């Protein structure tokens, strides 16, 4: 059951909802399901900030995975690890530490936000 009596469960839920909304609203708008979108300044900010949010939220998801039930723990750890690596590669490329980067579009960032957010929401309810 959900761990709403602990701050960690509330934080996971709040961060998960915010990150999911940051990804799903532009995705649904681009597909034509929603008639509205996030404000323009947020949409322009996403590519610059996403390379920092994705590994940070991935690390938070990685920590939450150890409090989850055994059935979803492994999947959550793998997803968190992949998202951390995705973000770290972009950060290291930005600083010139590695000579390659991943050609990611805004759509990839939005999908990563949705996946990360949903796993954080699931982590809230899967904690034991």
PDB file of C-alpha atoms in Angstrom:
ATOM      1  CA  UNK A   1       0.000   0.000   0.000  1.00  0.00           C
ATOM      2  CA  UNK A   2       1.066   3.589  -0.430  1.00  0.00           C
ATOM      3  CA  UNK A   3       3.462   5.092   2.047  1.00  0.00           C
ATOM      4  CA  UNK A   4       1.720   8.434   2.469  1.00  0.00           C
ATOM      5  CA  UNK A   5       2.743   8.624   6.110  1.00  0.00           C
ATOM      6  CA  UNK A   6       6.393   8.936   5.079  1.00  0.00           C
ATOM      7  CA  UNK A   7       7.731  12.049   3.342  1.00  0.00           C
ATOM      8  CA  UNK A   8       9.559   9.911   0.775  1.00  0.00           C
ATOM      9  CA  UNK A   9       6.270   8.551  -0.593  1.00  0.00           C
ATOM     10  CA  UNK A  10       4.767  12.020  -0.874  1.00  0.00           C
ATOM     11  CA  UNK A  11       7.867  13.397  -2.570  1.00  0.00           C
ATOM     12  CA  UNK A  12       7.942  10.524  -5.069  1.00  0.00           C
ATOM     13  CA  UNK A  13       4.294  11.098  -5.914  1.00  0.00           C
ATOM     14  CA  UNK A  14       4.682  14.863  -6.311  1.00  0.00           C
ATOM     15  CA  UNK A  15       7.858  14.636  -8.401  1.00  0.00           C
ATOM     16  CA  UNK A  16       6.309  11.863 -10.487  1.00  0.00           C
ATOM     17  CA  UNK A  17       3.183  13.884 -11.229  1.00  0.00           C
ATOM     18  CA  UNK A  18       5.191  16.997 -12.139  1.00  0.00           C
ATOM     19  CA  UNK A  19       7.611  15.152 -14.424  1.00  0.00           C
ATOM     20  CA  UNK A  20       4.795  13.183 -16.057  1.00  0.00           C
ATOM     21  CA  UNK A  21       2.840  16.380 -16.724  1.00  0.00           C
ATOM     22  CA  UNK A  22       5.954  18.023 -18.160  1.00  0.00           C
ATOM     23  CA  UNK A  23       6.217  15.190 -20.664  1.00  0.00           C
ATOM     24  CA  UNK A  24       2.666  14.110 -21.388  1.00  0.00           C
ATOM     25  CA  UNK A  25       1.084  17.505 -22.085  1.00  0.00           C
ATOM     26  CA  UNK A  26       3.424  18.338 -25.010  1.00  0.00           C
ATOM     27  CA  UNK A  27       3.183  14.755 -26.308  1.00  0.00           C
ATOM     28  CA  UNK A  28      -0.611  14.787 -26.350  1.00  0.00           C
ATOM     29  CA  UNK A  29      -0.613  18.251 -27.914  1.00  0.00           C
ATOM     30  CA  UNK A  30       1.755  17.157 -30.666  1.00  0.00           C
ATOM     31  CA  UNK A  31      -0.430  14.136 -31.464  1.00  0.00           C
ATOM     32  CA  UNK A  32      -3.506  16.366 -31.545  1.00  0.00           C
ATOM     33  CA  UNK A  33      -5.316  14.979 -28.505  1.00  0.00           C
ATOM     34  CA  UNK A  34      -5.002  18.183 -26.456  1.00  0.00           C
ATOM     35  CA  UNK A  35      -5.830  21.618 -27.772  1.00  0.00           C
ATOM     36  CA  UNK A  36      -3.496  23.360 -25.337  1.00  0.00           C
ATOM     37  CA  UNK A  37       0.182  23.087 -24.513  1.00  0.00           C
ATOM     38  CA  UNK A  38       2.645  24.202 -21.879  1.00  0.00           C
ATOM     39  CA  UNK A  39       3.705  27.858 -22.023  1.00  0.00           C
ATOM     40  CA  UNK A  40       6.259  28.632 -24.733  1.00  0.00           C
ATOM     41  CA  UNK A  41       9.053  29.553 -22.301  1.00  0.00           C
ATOM     42  CA  UNK A  42       8.788  26.130 -20.647  1.00  0.00           C
ATOM     43  CA  UNK A  43       8.879  24.355 -24.010  1.00  0.00           C
ATOM     44  CA  UNK A  44      12.039  26.260 -24.985  1.00  0.00           C
ATOM     45  CA  UNK A  45      13.588  25.475 -21.612  1.00  0.00           C
ATOM     46  CA  UNK A  46      13.010  21.709 -21.811  1.00  0.00           C
ATOM     47  CA  UNK A  47      15.998  20.729 -24.010  1.00  0.00           C
ATOM     48  CA  UNK A  48      18.422  22.770 -21.897  1.00  0.00           C
ATOM     49  CA  UNK A  49      17.120  21.572 -18.548  1.00  0.00           C
ATOM     50  CA  UNK A  50      16.137  18.023 -19.526  1.00  0.00           C
ATOM     51  CA  UNK A  51      19.720  16.785 -19.588  1.00  0.00           C
ATOM     52  CA  UNK A  52      19.927  17.684 -15.902  1.00  0.00           C
ATOM     53  CA  UNK A  53      16.419  16.606 -14.841  1.00  0.00           C
ATOM     54  CA  UNK A  54      16.565  13.160 -16.459  1.00  0.00           C
ATOM     55  CA  UNK A  55      19.635  11.842 -14.578  1.00  0.00           C
ATOM     56  CA  UNK A  56      18.597  13.548 -11.318  1.00  0.00           C
ATOM     57  CA  UNK A  57      15.126  12.017 -11.411  1.00  0.00           C
ATOM     58  CA  UNK A  58      16.675   8.730 -12.551  1.00  0.00           C
ATOM     59  CA  UNK A  59      18.900   8.739  -9.473  1.00  0.00           C
ATOM     60  CA  UNK A  60      15.865   9.483  -7.293  1.00  0.00           C
ATOM     61  CA  UNK A  61      14.033   6.601  -8.993  1.00  0.00           C
ATOM     62  CA  UNK A  62      17.054   4.341  -8.418  1.00  0.00           C
ATOM     63  CA  UNK A  63      16.952   5.099  -4.685  1.00  0.00           C
ATOM     64  CA  UNK A  64      13.183   4.542  -4.560  1.00  0.00           C
ATOM     65  CA  UNK A  65      13.587   1.178  -6.281  1.00  0.00           C
ATOM     66  CA  UNK A  66      15.213  -0.326  -3.204  1.00  0.00           C
ATOM     67  CA  UNK A  67      12.072   0.386  -1.169  1.00  0.00           C
ATOM     68  CA  UNK A  68       9.783  -1.233  -3.722  1.00  0.00           C
ATOM     69  CA  UNK A  69       8.284  -4.677  -3.817  1.00  0.00           C
ATOM     70  CA  UNK A  70      10.433  -7.421  -5.346  1.00  0.00           C
ATOM     71  CA  UNK A  71       8.165  -7.788  -8.370  1.00  0.00           C
ATOM     72  CA  UNK A  72       8.879  -4.336  -9.784  1.00  0.00           C
ATOM     73  CA  UNK A  73      12.235  -3.546  -8.176  1.00  0.00           C
ATOM     74  CA  UNK A  74      14.379  -5.039 -10.951  1.00  0.00           C
ATOM     75  CA  UNK A  75      12.489  -3.292 -13.746  1.00  0.00           C
ATOM     76  CA  UNK A  76      12.658   0.027 -11.909  1.00  0.00           C
ATOM     77  CA  UNK A  77      16.405  -0.309 -11.334  1.00  0.00           C
ATOM     78  CA  UNK A  78      16.996  -1.059 -15.028  1.00  0.00           C
ATOM     79  CA  UNK A  79      14.841   1.878 -16.173  1.00  0.00           C
ATOM     80  CA  UNK A  80      16.522   4.211 -13.679  1.00  0.00           C
ATOM     81  CA  UNK A  81      19.984   3.076 -14.782  1.00  0.00           C
ATOM     82  CA  UNK A  82      19.158   3.611 -18.475  1.00  0.00           C
ATOM     83  CA  UNK A  83      17.782   7.090 -17.797  1.00  0.00           C
ATOM     84  CA  UNK A  84      20.827   8.022 -15.714  1.00  0.00           C
ATOM     85  CA  UNK A  85      23.148   6.861 -18.501  1.00  0.00           C
ATOM     86  CA  UNK A  86      21.079   8.755 -21.093  1.00  0.00           C
ATOM     87  CA  UNK A  87      21.453  11.970 -19.125  1.00  0.00           C
ATOM     88  CA  UNK A  88      25.095  11.492 -18.143  1.00  0.00           C
ATOM     89  CA  UNK A  89      26.160  10.935 -21.762  1.00  0.00           C
ATOM     90  CA  UNK A  90      24.566  14.241 -22.747  1.00  0.00           C
ATOM     91  CA  UNK A  91      26.127  16.107 -19.804  1.00  0.00           C
ATOM     92  CA  UNK A  92      29.614  14.705 -20.463  1.00  0.00           C
ATOM     93  CA  UNK A  93      29.297  15.594 -24.149  1.00  0.00           C
ATOM     94  CA  UNK A  94      28.201  19.122 -23.251  1.00  0.00           C
ATOM     95  CA  UNK A  95      31.324  19.604 -21.131  1.00  0.00           C
ATOM     96  CA  UNK A  96      33.578  18.067 -23.782  1.00  0.00           C
ATOM     97  CA  UNK A  97      34.601  15.081 -21.676  1.00  0.00           C
ATOM     98  CA  UNK A  98      33.447  12.613 -24.316  1.00  0.00           C
ATOM     99  CA  UNK A  99      33.448  13.243 -28.037  1.00  0.00           C
ATOM    100  CA  UNK A 100      29.995  11.900 -28.819  1.00  0.00           C
ATOM    101  CA  UNK A 101      26.461  12.669 -27.803  1.00  0.00           C
ATOM    102  CA  UNK A 102      23.080  11.237 -28.536  1.00  0.00           C
ATOM    103  CA  UNK A 103      21.018  13.101 -31.139  1.00  0.00           C
ATOM    104  CA  UNK A 104      17.939  13.536 -28.973  1.00  0.00           C
ATOM    105  CA  UNK A 105      14.901  15.531 -30.038  1.00  0.00           C
ATOM    106  CA  UNK A 106      12.349  17.176 -27.796  1.00  0.00           C
ATOM    107  CA  UNK A 107      10.061  14.187 -28.325  1.00  0.00           C
ATOM    108  CA  UNK A 108      12.644  11.844 -26.759  1.00  0.00           C
ATOM    109  CA  UNK A 109      12.909  14.122 -23.724  1.00  0.00           C
ATOM    110  CA  UNK A 110       9.118  14.170 -23.342  1.00  0.00           C
ATOM    111  CA  UNK A 111       8.938  10.377 -23.562  1.00  0.00           C
ATOM    112  CA  UNK A 112      11.747  10.060 -20.991  1.00  0.00           C
ATOM    113  CA  UNK A 113       9.840  12.422 -18.682  1.00  0.00           C
ATOM    114  CA  UNK A 114       6.665  10.359 -18.994  1.00  0.00           C
ATOM    115  CA  UNK A 115       8.470   7.062 -18.327  1.00  0.00           C
ATOM    116  CA  UNK A 116      10.358   8.511 -15.371  1.00  0.00           C
ATOM    117  CA  UNK A 117       7.282  10.153 -13.911  1.00  0.00           C
ATOM    118  CA  UNK A 118       5.146   7.046 -14.223  1.00  0.00           C
ATOM    119  CA  UNK A 119       7.787   4.907 -12.542  1.00  0.00           C
ATOM    120  CA  UNK A 120       8.039   7.432  -9.692  1.00  0.00           C
ATOM    121  CA  UNK A 121       4.263   7.324  -9.263  1.00  0.00           C
ATOM    122  CA  UNK A 122       4.359   3.520  -9.291  1.00  0.00           C
ATOM    123  CA  UNK A 123       7.184   3.641  -6.733  1.00  0.00           C
ATOM    124  CA  UNK A 124       4.906   5.569  -4.399  1.00  0.00           C
ATOM    125  CA  UNK A 125       2.368   2.762  -4.363  1.00  0.00           C
ATOM    126  CA  UNK A 126       4.833  -0.147  -4.560  1.00  0.00           C
ATOM    127  CA  UNK A 127       6.883   0.785  -1.489  1.00  0.00           C
ATOM    128  CA  UNK A 128       6.608  -1.669   1.359  1.00  0.00           C
TER     129      UNK A 128
END
